[in-house]
């Protein structure tokens, strides 16, 4: 059965405040990185799955939307790559 | 001055235990996603910078290694894209 490596990127929606990102912005500014603008902090999840590609894609969509992210506040996208 | 959009990916080194990832693995298994193997959870940081490309690259390397990640426990990589 084919094996896949999936990468899921979860980011706060643009309208949602990101206090952690704001804190990093201020820290960078104090470290003289004054040319750094907005900083936004999200999650990066790697997982492995086995199965047929069409099934795995549907399953990954479900996992991303229902387990790994909160669709009210977050956007999520994923990439799927077959392992050799 | 050119503006850039940077994406930084911070992951735990393979030898470091990831309890948050293990918890997601177990949750997925209980939700009948039994074909999901390892889950590893990292950080995904987006930031904007302005300046000349060579300067921005050096600065981003510094920020990634010294502010956004802990090189003892984490691996980090980044991508830089010029904004139009």
Coordinates of N, CA, C and O in Angstrom, one line a residue:
Chain A
X1 N 0.9 -1.2 0.0 CA 0.0 0.0 0.0 C 0.9 1.2 0.0 O 1.9 1.3 0.8
X2 N 0.6 2.2 -0.9 CA 1.4 3.4 -0.9 C 1.5 4.2 0.4 O 0.5 4.2 1.1
X3 N 2.6 4.8 0.7 CA 2.7 5.6 1.9 C 2.9 7.1 1.5 O 3.5 7.4 0.5
X4 N 2.3 7.9 2.3 CA 2.4 9.4 2.0 C 2.9 10.1 3.2 O 2.7 9.7 4.4
X5 N 3.5 11.3 2.9 CA 4.0 12.2 3.9 C 3.2 13.5 3.7 O 3.2 14.0 2.6
X6 N 2.4 13.9 4.7 CA 1.6 15.1 4.6 C 2.1 16.2 5.5 O 2.7 16.0 6.6
X7 N 2.0 17.4 4.9 CA 2.4 18.6 5.7 C 1.1 19.5 5.8 O 0.5 19.8 4.8
X8 N 0.8 19.9 7.0 CA -0.4 20.7 7.2 C 0.0 22.0 7.8 O 0.8 22.0 8.8
X9 N -0.4 23.1 7.2 CA -0.1 24.5 7.7 C -1.4 25.1 8.2 O -2.4 25.2 7.5
X10 N -1.4 25.5 9.5 CA -2.5 26.1 10.1 C -2.2 27.5 10.5 O -1.2 27.7 11.3
X11 N -2.9 28.5 10.0 CA -2.6 29.9 10.3 C -3.9 30.5 10.9 O -5.0 30.2 10.5
X12 N -3.7 31.5 11.7 CA -4.9 32.3 12.2 C -5.4 33.1 11.0 O -4.7 33.6 10.2
X13 N -6.7 33.2 11.0 CA -7.3 34.1 9.9 C -6.8 35.5 10.1 O -6.5 35.9 11.2
X14 N -6.7 36.2 8.9 CA -6.1 37.6 9.0 C -6.8 38.5 10.0 O -6.2 39.4 10.6
X15 N -8.1 38.3 10.2 CA -8.8 39.2 11.1 C -8.6 38.9 12.6 O -9.1 39.6 13.5
X16 N -8.0 37.8 12.9 CA -7.8 37.3 14.3 C -6.5 37.9 14.8 O -5.5 37.7 14.2
X17 N -6.6 38.5 16.0 CA -5.4 39.0 16.7 C -4.4 37.8 17.0 O -4.8 36.8 17.4
X18 N -3.1 38.1 16.9 CA -2.1 37.1 17.2 C -1.1 37.7 18.3 O -0.1 38.2 17.9
X19 N -1.5 37.5 19.5 CA -0.6 38.1 20.6 C 0.8 37.5 20.6 O 1.7 38.3 20.9
X20 N 0.9 36.3 20.3 CA 2.2 35.6 20.3 C 3.1 36.3 19.2 O 4.2 36.6 19.4
X21 N 2.5 36.5 18.0 CA 3.2 37.1 16.9 C 3.6 38.6 17.3 O 4.7 39.0 17.0
X22 N 2.7 39.3 17.9 CA 2.9 40.7 18.4 C 4.1 40.7 19.3 O 5.0 41.6 19.3
X23 N 4.2 39.7 20.2 CA 5.3 39.7 21.2 C 6.6 39.5 20.4 O 7.6 40.1 20.7
X24 N 6.6 38.6 19.4 CA 7.8 38.3 18.7 C 8.2 39.6 17.9 O 9.4 40.0 17.8
X25 N 7.2 40.3 17.3 CA 7.5 41.6 16.6 C 8.2 42.5 17.5 O 9.2 43.2 17.1
X26 N 7.7 42.7 18.7 CA 8.3 43.7 19.7 C 9.7 43.2 20.1 O 10.6 44.0 20.1
X27 N 9.9 41.9 20.3 CA 11.2 41.4 20.7 C 12.2 41.7 19.5 O 13.3 42.1 19.8
X28 N 11.8 41.4 18.3 CA 12.7 41.6 17.1 C 13.0 43.1 17.0 O 14.2 43.5 16.7
X29 N 12.1 44.0 17.3 CA 12.3 45.4 17.2 C 13.3 45.8 18.2 O 14.2 46.6 18.0
X30 N 13.2 45.2 19.5 CA 14.2 45.6 20.5 C 15.6 45.0 20.2 O 16.6 45.5 20.7
X31 N 15.6 44.0 19.3 CA 16.9 43.4 18.9 C 17.5 44.1 17.6 O 18.3 43.6 16.9
X32 N 16.9 45.3 17.3 CA 17.3 46.1 16.2 C 16.9 45.5 14.8 O 17.5 46.0 13.8
X33 N 16.0 44.6 14.8 CA 15.5 44.1 13.5 C 14.3 45.0 13.2 O 13.1 44.6 13.2
X34 N 14.6 46.3 12.9 CA 13.5 47.3 12.8 C 12.8 47.2 11.4 O 11.8 47.9 11.2
X35 N 13.4 46.5 10.5 CA 12.7 46.3 9.2 C 11.8 45.2 9.1 O 11.3 44.8 8.0
X36 N 11.5 44.5 10.2 CA 10.6 43.4 10.2 C 9.2 43.9 10.5 O 9.0 44.7 11.5
X37 N 8.2 43.6 9.6 CA 6.9 44.1 9.8 C 6.1 43.1 10.6 O 6.5 42.7 11.7
X38 N 5.0 42.6 10.1 CA 4.1 41.7 10.8 C 4.7 40.4 11.0 O 5.3 39.8 10.1
X39 N 4.5 39.8 12.1 CA 4.8 38.4 12.4 C 3.6 37.6 12.8 O 2.8 38.1 13.7
X40 N 3.3 36.5 12.1 CA 2.1 35.7 12.5 C 2.6 34.3 12.8 O 3.4 33.7 12.0
X41 N 2.1 33.7 13.8 CA 2.6 32.4 14.2 C 1.5 31.3 14.1 O 0.4 31.5 14.6
X42 N 1.8 30.3 13.4 CA 0.9 29.2 13.1 C 1.5 27.9 13.5 O 2.5 27.8 14.1
X43 N 0.8 26.8 13.1 CA 1.2 25.5 13.4 C 1.6 24.8 12.1 O 1.1 25.0 11.0
X44 N 2.6 23.9 12.2 CA 3.1 23.1 11.1 C 3.1 21.6 11.5 O 3.8 21.3 12.5
X45 N 2.2 20.8 10.9 CA 2.1 19.4 11.4 C 2.5 18.5 10.2 O 2.1 18.6 9.1
X46 N 3.4 17.5 10.6 CA 3.8 16.5 9.6 C 3.2 15.2 10.0 O 3.2 14.8 11.2
X47 N 2.6 14.5 9.1 CA 2.1 13.1 9.4 C 2.3 12.2 8.3 O 2.4 12.6 7.2
X48 N 2.3 10.9 8.6 CA 2.4 9.9 7.6 C 1.1 9.1 7.5 O 0.5 8.9 8.6
X49 N 0.7 8.7 6.3 CA -0.5 8.0 6.1 C -0.3 6.9 5.1 O 0.6 7.1 4.2
X50 N -1.0 5.8 5.2 CA -0.9 4.8 4.1 C -2.3 4.6 3.5 O -3.3 4.8 4.2
X51 N -2.3 4.2 2.2 CA -3.6 4.0 1.6 C -3.6 4.5 0.1 O -2.5 4.9 -0.3
X52 N -4.7 4.3 -0.5 CA -4.8 4.8 -1.9 C -4.9 6.3 -1.9 O -5.6 6.9 -1.0
X53 N -4.3 7.0 -2.9 CA -4.2 8.4 -2.9 C -5.6 9.1 -2.7 O -5.7 10.1 -1.9
X54 N -6.6 8.7 -3.5 CA -7.9 9.4 -3.4 C -8.5 9.3 -1.9 O -9.0 10.3 -1.4
X55 N -8.3 8.1 -1.3 CA -8.8 8.0 0.0 C -8.0 8.8 1.0 O -8.6 9.5 1.9
X56 N -6.7 8.8 0.8 CA -5.8 9.6 1.7 C -6.1 11.1 1.6 O -6.2 11.8 2.6
X57 N -6.4 11.5 0.4 CA -6.7 13.0 0.2 C -8.0 13.4 1.0 O -8.0 14.4 1.7
X58 N -9.0 12.5 0.8 CA -10.3 12.8 1.5 C -10.1 12.8 3.0 O -10.6 13.7 3.7
X59 N -9.4 11.8 3.5 CA -9.1 11.6 4.9 C -8.3 12.8 5.4 O -8.6 13.3 6.5
X60 N -7.3 13.3 4.7 CA -6.5 14.4 5.2 C -7.3 15.7 5.2 O -7.1 16.5 6.1
X61 N -8.2 15.8 4.3 CA -9.1 17.0 4.3 C -9.9 17.0 5.6 O -10.0 18.0 6.3
X62 N -10.5 15.8 5.9 CA -11.3 15.7 7.1 C -10.4 15.9 8.4 O -10.8 16.7 9.2
X63 N -9.3 15.3 8.4 CA -8.4 15.5 9.6 C -8.0 17.0 9.8 O -8.1 17.5 10.9
X64 N -7.6 17.6 8.7 CA -7.2 19.0 8.7 C -8.3 19.9 9.2 O -8.1 20.7 10.1
X65 N -9.5 19.7 8.7 CA -10.6 20.6 9.0 C -11.3 20.3 10.4 O -11.7 21.2 11.1
X66 N -11.2 19.0 10.8 CA -12.0 18.7 12.0 C -11.1 18.4 13.2 O -11.6 18.4 14.3
X67 N -9.9 18.1 13.0 CA -9.0 17.7 14.1 C -7.9 18.8 14.3 O -7.7 19.3 15.4
X68 N -7.2 19.1 13.3 CA -6.0 19.9 13.4 C -6.2 21.4 13.4 O -5.4 22.2 13.8
X69 N -7.4 21.9 12.9 CA -7.6 23.3 12.9 C -9.0 23.6 13.4 O -9.9 22.8 13.4
X70 N -9.2 24.9 13.7 CA -10.6 25.4 14.1 C -11.0 26.3 13.0 O -10.5 27.4 12.9
X71 N -11.9 25.9 12.1 CA -12.3 26.6 10.9 C -12.9 28.0 11.3 O -12.9 28.9 10.4
X72 N -13.3 28.2 12.5 CA -13.9 29.5 12.8 C -12.7 30.6 12.9 O -12.9 31.7 12.5
X73 N -11.6 30.2 13.4 CA -10.5 31.1 13.6 C -9.3 30.9 12.8 O -8.4 31.8 12.7
X74 N -9.2 29.7 12.1 CA -8.0 29.4 11.5 C -8.2 29.0 10.0 O -9.3 28.4 9.7
X75 N -7.2 29.2 9.2 CA -7.1 28.7 7.8 C -6.2 27.5 7.8 O -5.2 27.5 8.6
X76 N -6.4 26.6 7.0 CA -5.5 25.4 6.9 C -5.3 25.0 5.5 O -6.2 25.0 4.7
X77 N -4.1 24.6 5.2 CA -3.9 24.0 3.9 C -2.9 22.8 4.0 O -2.2 22.8 5.0
X78 N -2.9 21.9 3.1 CA -2.0 20.8 3.2 C -1.4 20.4 1.9 O -1.8 20.8 0.8
X79 N -0.2 19.7 2.0 CA 0.5 19.1 0.9 C 0.7 17.7 1.1 O 0.9 17.3 2.2
X80 N 0.6 16.9 0.0 CA 0.7 15.4 0.2 C 1.8 15.0 -0.8 O 1.8 15.4 -2.0
X81 N 2.7 14.1 -0.3 CA 3.8 13.7 -1.1 C 4.0 12.2 -0.9 O 4.0 11.7 0.2
X82 N 4.1 11.4 -2.0 CA 4.2 10.0 -1.9 C 5.6 9.6 -1.5 O 6.6 10.2 -2.0
X83 N 5.8 8.7 -0.5 CA 7.1 8.3 -0.1 C 7.5 7.1 -1.0 O 6.7 6.2 -1.3
X84 N 8.8 7.1 -1.3 CA 9.3 6.0 -2.2 C 9.6 4.7 -1.4 O 10.1 4.8 -0.2
Chain B
X1 N 12.4 50.3 -1.5 CA 13.1 49.1 -1.0 C 12.3 47.9 -1.2 O 11.1 47.9 -0.8
X2 N 12.9 46.8 -1.6 CA 12.1 45.6 -1.9 C 11.5 45.0 -0.6 O 12.1 45.2 0.5
X3 N 10.3 44.4 -0.7 CA 9.7 43.8 0.5 C 9.6 42.3 0.3 O 9.5 41.8 -0.8
X4 N 9.8 41.6 1.4 CA 9.8 40.1 1.3 C 8.8 39.5 2.2 O 8.6 40.1 3.3
X5 N 8.4 38.3 1.8 CA 7.5 37.5 2.7 C 8.3 36.3 3.1 O 8.7 35.6 2.2
X6 N 8.5 36.0 4.3 CA 9.3 34.9 4.7 C 8.4 33.9 5.5 O 7.5 34.3 6.2
X7 N 8.7 32.6 5.2 CA 8.0 31.5 5.9 C 9.1 30.7 6.6 O 10.0 30.3 6.0
X8 N 8.9 30.5 7.9 CA 9.9 29.8 8.7 C 9.2 28.5 9.3 O 8.1 28.6 9.8
X9 N 9.8 27.4 9.1 CA 9.3 26.1 9.6 C 10.2 25.6 10.7 O 11.4 25.4 10.5
X10 N 9.6 25.4 11.9 CA 10.4 24.9 13.0 C 9.9 23.6 13.5 O 8.7 23.5 13.8
X11 N 10.7 22.6 13.4 CA 10.3 21.2 13.8 C 11.2 20.7 14.9 O 12.4 21.0 15.0
X12 N 10.6 19.8 15.8 CA 11.5 19.2 16.8 C 12.4 18.2 16.1 O 12.1 17.6 15.1
X13 N 13.7 18.1 16.6 CA 14.6 17.2 16.0 C 14.0 15.8 16.1 O 13.3 15.5 17.1
X14 N 14.4 14.9 15.2 CA 13.7 13.5 15.2 C 13.9 12.8 16.5 O 13.1 12.0 16.9
X15 N 15.1 13.0 17.2 CA 15.3 12.3 18.5 C 14.6 12.8 19.7 O 14.6 12.2 20.7
X16 N 13.9 14.0 19.5 CA 13.2 14.6 20.6 C 11.7 14.1 20.7 O 11.0 14.1 19.6
X17 N 11.3 13.6 21.8 CA 9.9 13.2 22.0 C 8.9 14.3 21.7 O 9.2 15.5 22.1
X18 N 7.8 14.0 21.1 CA 6.8 15.0 20.8 C 5.4 14.6 21.5 O 4.6 14.0 20.8
X19 N 5.2 14.9 22.8 CA 4.0 14.5 23.4 C 2.7 15.0 22.8 O 1.7 14.3 22.7
X20 N 2.8 16.2 22.3 CA 1.6 16.8 21.6 C 1.2 16.0 20.3 O 0.1 15.7 20.1
X21 N 2.3 15.6 19.6 CA 2.1 14.8 18.4 C 1.5 13.4 18.8 O 0.6 12.9 18.1
X22 N 2.0 12.8 19.8 CA 1.6 11.5 20.3 C 0.1 11.6 20.7 O -0.7 10.7 20.4
X23 N -0.3 12.7 21.3 CA -1.7 12.8 21.7 C -2.6 12.9 20.5 O -3.7 12.3 20.4
X24 N -2.2 13.6 19.4 CA -2.9 13.7 18.2 C -3.0 12.3 17.5 O -4.0 11.9 17.1
X25 N -1.9 11.6 17.5 CA -1.9 10.2 17.0 C -2.9 9.4 17.6 O -3.7 8.7 17.0
X26 N -3.0 9.4 19.0 CA -4.0 8.6 19.7 C -5.4 9.0 19.4 O -6.3 8.2 19.2
X27 N -5.6 10.4 19.4 CA -6.9 10.9 19.1 C -7.4 10.4 17.7 O -8.5 10.0 17.5
X28 N -6.5 10.5 16.7 CA -6.8 10.1 15.3 C -7.1 8.6 15.3 O -8.1 8.2 14.6
X29 N -6.4 7.8 16.0 CA -6.6 6.4 16.1 C -8.0 6.1 16.7 O -8.7 5.2 16.1
X30 N -8.4 6.8 17.7 CA -9.7 6.6 18.3 C -10.8 7.1 17.4 O -12.0 6.7 17.5
X31 N -10.5 8.0 16.4 CA -11.5 8.4 15.4 C -11.4 7.5 14.2 O -11.9 8.0 13.1
X32 N -10.9 6.4 14.3 CA -10.8 5.4 13.2 C -9.9 5.7 12.1 O -10.0 5.2 11.0
X33 N -9.0 6.7 12.3 CA -7.9 7.0 11.3 C -6.7 6.1 11.6 O -5.7 6.6 12.0
X34 N -6.9 4.8 11.5 CA -5.9 3.8 11.9 C -4.7 3.7 11.0 O -3.7 3.1 11.3
X35 N -4.8 4.3 9.8 CA -3.7 4.3 8.8 C -2.8 5.5 9.0 O -1.9 5.6 8.2
X36 N -3.0 6.3 10.0 CA -2.1 7.4 10.2 C -1.0 6.9 11.1 O -1.2 6.3 12.2
X37 N 0.3 7.2 10.7 CA 1.4 6.8 11.5 C 1.9 7.9 12.4 O 1.0 8.5 13.1
X38 N 3.1 8.3 12.3 CA 3.6 9.3 13.2 C 3.0 10.7 12.9 O 2.9 11.1 11.7
X39 N 2.8 11.5 14.0 CA 2.4 12.9 13.8 C 3.4 13.7 14.6 O 3.7 13.4 15.8
X40 N 3.9 14.7 14.0 CA 4.9 15.6 14.6 C 4.4 17.0 14.5 O 4.0 17.4 13.4
X41 N 4.4 17.8 15.6 CA 3.8 19.1 15.5 C 4.9 20.2 15.7 O 5.7 20.1 16.6
X42 N 5.0 21.1 14.7 CA 6.0 22.2 14.8 C 5.3 23.5 14.7 O 4.1 23.7 14.8
X43 N 6.2 24.5 14.4 CA 5.7 25.9 14.3 C 5.9 26.4 12.9 O 6.8 26.0 12.2
X44 N 5.0 27.3 12.5 CA 5.0 27.8 11.1 C 4.9 29.4 11.3 O 3.9 29.8 11.8
X45 N 5.9 30.1 11.0 CA 5.9 31.5 11.3 C 6.0 32.3 9.9 O 6.9 32.0 9.1
X46 N 5.2 33.3 9.8 CA 5.2 34.1 8.6 C 5.6 35.5 9.0 O 5.1 36.0 10.0
X47 N 6.6 36.1 8.3 CA 6.9 37.5 8.6 C 7.2 38.3 7.3 O 7.6 37.7 6.3
X48 N 7.1 39.6 7.5 CA 7.5 40.4 6.3 C 8.7 41.2 6.7 O 8.9 41.6 7.8
X49 N 9.6 41.4 5.7 CA 10.8 42.2 5.9 C 11.1 43.1 4.7 O 10.6 42.7 3.6
X50 N 11.7 44.2 4.9 CA 12.1 45.0 3.8 C 13.6 45.2 3.8 O 14.3 45.1 4.9
X51 N 14.2 45.4 2.7 CA 15.7 45.6 2.6 C 16.2 44.9 1.3 O 15.4 44.3 0.5
X52 N 17.5 44.9 1.2 CA 18.1 44.2 0.0 C 18.2 42.7 0.3 O 18.4 42.3 1.4
X53 N 18.1 41.9 -0.8 CA 17.9 40.5 -0.6 C 19.1 39.9 0.2 O 18.8 39.1 1.2
X54 N 20.3 40.2 0.0 CA 21.4 39.6 0.7 C 21.4 39.9 2.2 O 21.6 39.0 3.0
X55 N 21.0 41.2 2.5 CA 20.9 41.6 3.9 C 19.8 40.8 4.6 O 19.9 40.3 5.7
X56 N 18.6 40.8 3.9 CA 17.4 40.1 4.4 C 17.7 38.6 4.7 O 17.3 38.1 5.7
X57 N 18.4 38.0 3.8 CA 18.7 36.6 3.9 C 19.6 36.3 5.2 O 19.3 35.4 6.0
X58 N 20.6 37.1 5.4 CA 21.5 37.0 6.5 C 20.7 37.3 7.8 O 20.8 36.5 8.8
X59 N 19.8 38.3 7.8 CA 19.0 38.6 8.9 C 18.0 37.5 9.3 O 17.9 37.2 10.5
X60 N 17.4 37.0 8.3 CA 16.4 35.9 8.5 C 17.1 34.7 9.1 O 16.5 34.0 10.0
X61 N 18.3 34.4 8.6 CA 19.1 33.2 9.2 C 19.3 33.5 10.7 O 19.0 32.6 11.5
X62 N 19.7 34.7 11.0 CA 20.0 35.1 12.4 C 18.7 34.9 13.2 O 18.7 34.3 14.3
X63 N 17.6 35.5 12.7 CA 16.3 35.5 13.5 C 15.8 34.1 13.7 O 15.4 33.7 14.7
X64 N 15.9 33.2 12.6 CA 15.5 31.9 12.7 C 16.3 31.1 13.7 O 15.7 30.4 14.5
X65 N 17.6 31.2 13.7 CA 18.4 30.4 14.6 C 18.4 30.9 16.0 O 18.6 30.2 16.9
X66 N 18.3 32.3 16.2 CA 18.5 32.8 17.5 C 17.2 33.3 18.2 O 17.2 33.4 19.4
X67 N 16.2 33.5 17.5 CA 14.9 34.0 18.1 C 13.8 32.9 18.0 O 13.1 32.6 18.9
X68 N 13.6 32.4 16.8 CA 12.4 31.6 16.5 C 12.6 30.1 16.8 O 11.6 29.4 16.9
X69 N 13.8 29.7 17.0 CA 14.0 28.2 17.3 C 15.1 28.0 18.3 O 15.9 28.9 18.6
X70 N 15.1 26.9 18.9 CA 16.1 26.5 19.8 C 16.9 25.4 19.2 O 16.5 24.2 19.0
X71 N 18.1 25.7 18.7 CA 18.9 24.8 17.9 C 19.3 23.5 18.6 O 19.7 22.5 18.0
X72 N 19.2 23.5 19.9 CA 19.5 22.2 20.7 C 18.4 21.2 20.4 O 18.7 20.0 20.3
X73 N 17.2 21.6 20.4 CA 16.1 20.7 20.2 C 15.3 20.8 18.9 O 14.5 19.9 18.6
X74 N 15.5 21.8 18.2 CA 14.7 22.0 17.0 C 15.5 22.2 15.7 O 16.6 22.8 15.7
X75 N 14.9 21.8 14.6 CA 15.5 22.1 13.3 C 14.6 23.3 12.7 O 13.4 23.3 13.0
X76 N 15.2 24.1 11.9 CA 14.5 25.2 11.3 C 14.9 25.4 9.9 O 16.1 25.2 9.5
X77 N 13.9 25.7 9.0 CA 14.3 26.1 7.6 C 13.4 27.2 7.2 O 12.3 27.5 7.8
X78 N 13.8 28.0 6.2 CA 13.0 29.1 5.8 C 12.9 29.3 4.3 O 13.8 28.8 3.6
X79 N 11.9 30.0 3.9 CA 11.7 30.3 2.4 C 11.5 31.8 2.4 O 10.8 32.4 3.2
X80 N 12.1 32.5 1.3 CA 11.9 33.9 1.2 C 11.4 34.2 -0.2 O 11.8 33.6 -1.2
X81 N 10.4 35.1 -0.3 CA 9.7 35.3 -1.5 C 9.5 36.8 -1.6 O 9.1 37.5 -0.7
X82 N 9.9 37.4 -2.8 CA 9.8 38.9 -2.9 C 8.3 39.2 -3.2 O 7.6 38.6 -4.0
X83 N 7.8 40.3 -2.5 CA 6.5 40.7 -2.8 C 6.5 41.7 -3.9 O 7.4 42.6 -4.0
X84 N 5.5 41.7 -4.7 CA 5.4 42.6 -5.9 C 4.8 43.9 -5.4 O 3.9 44.0 -4.6

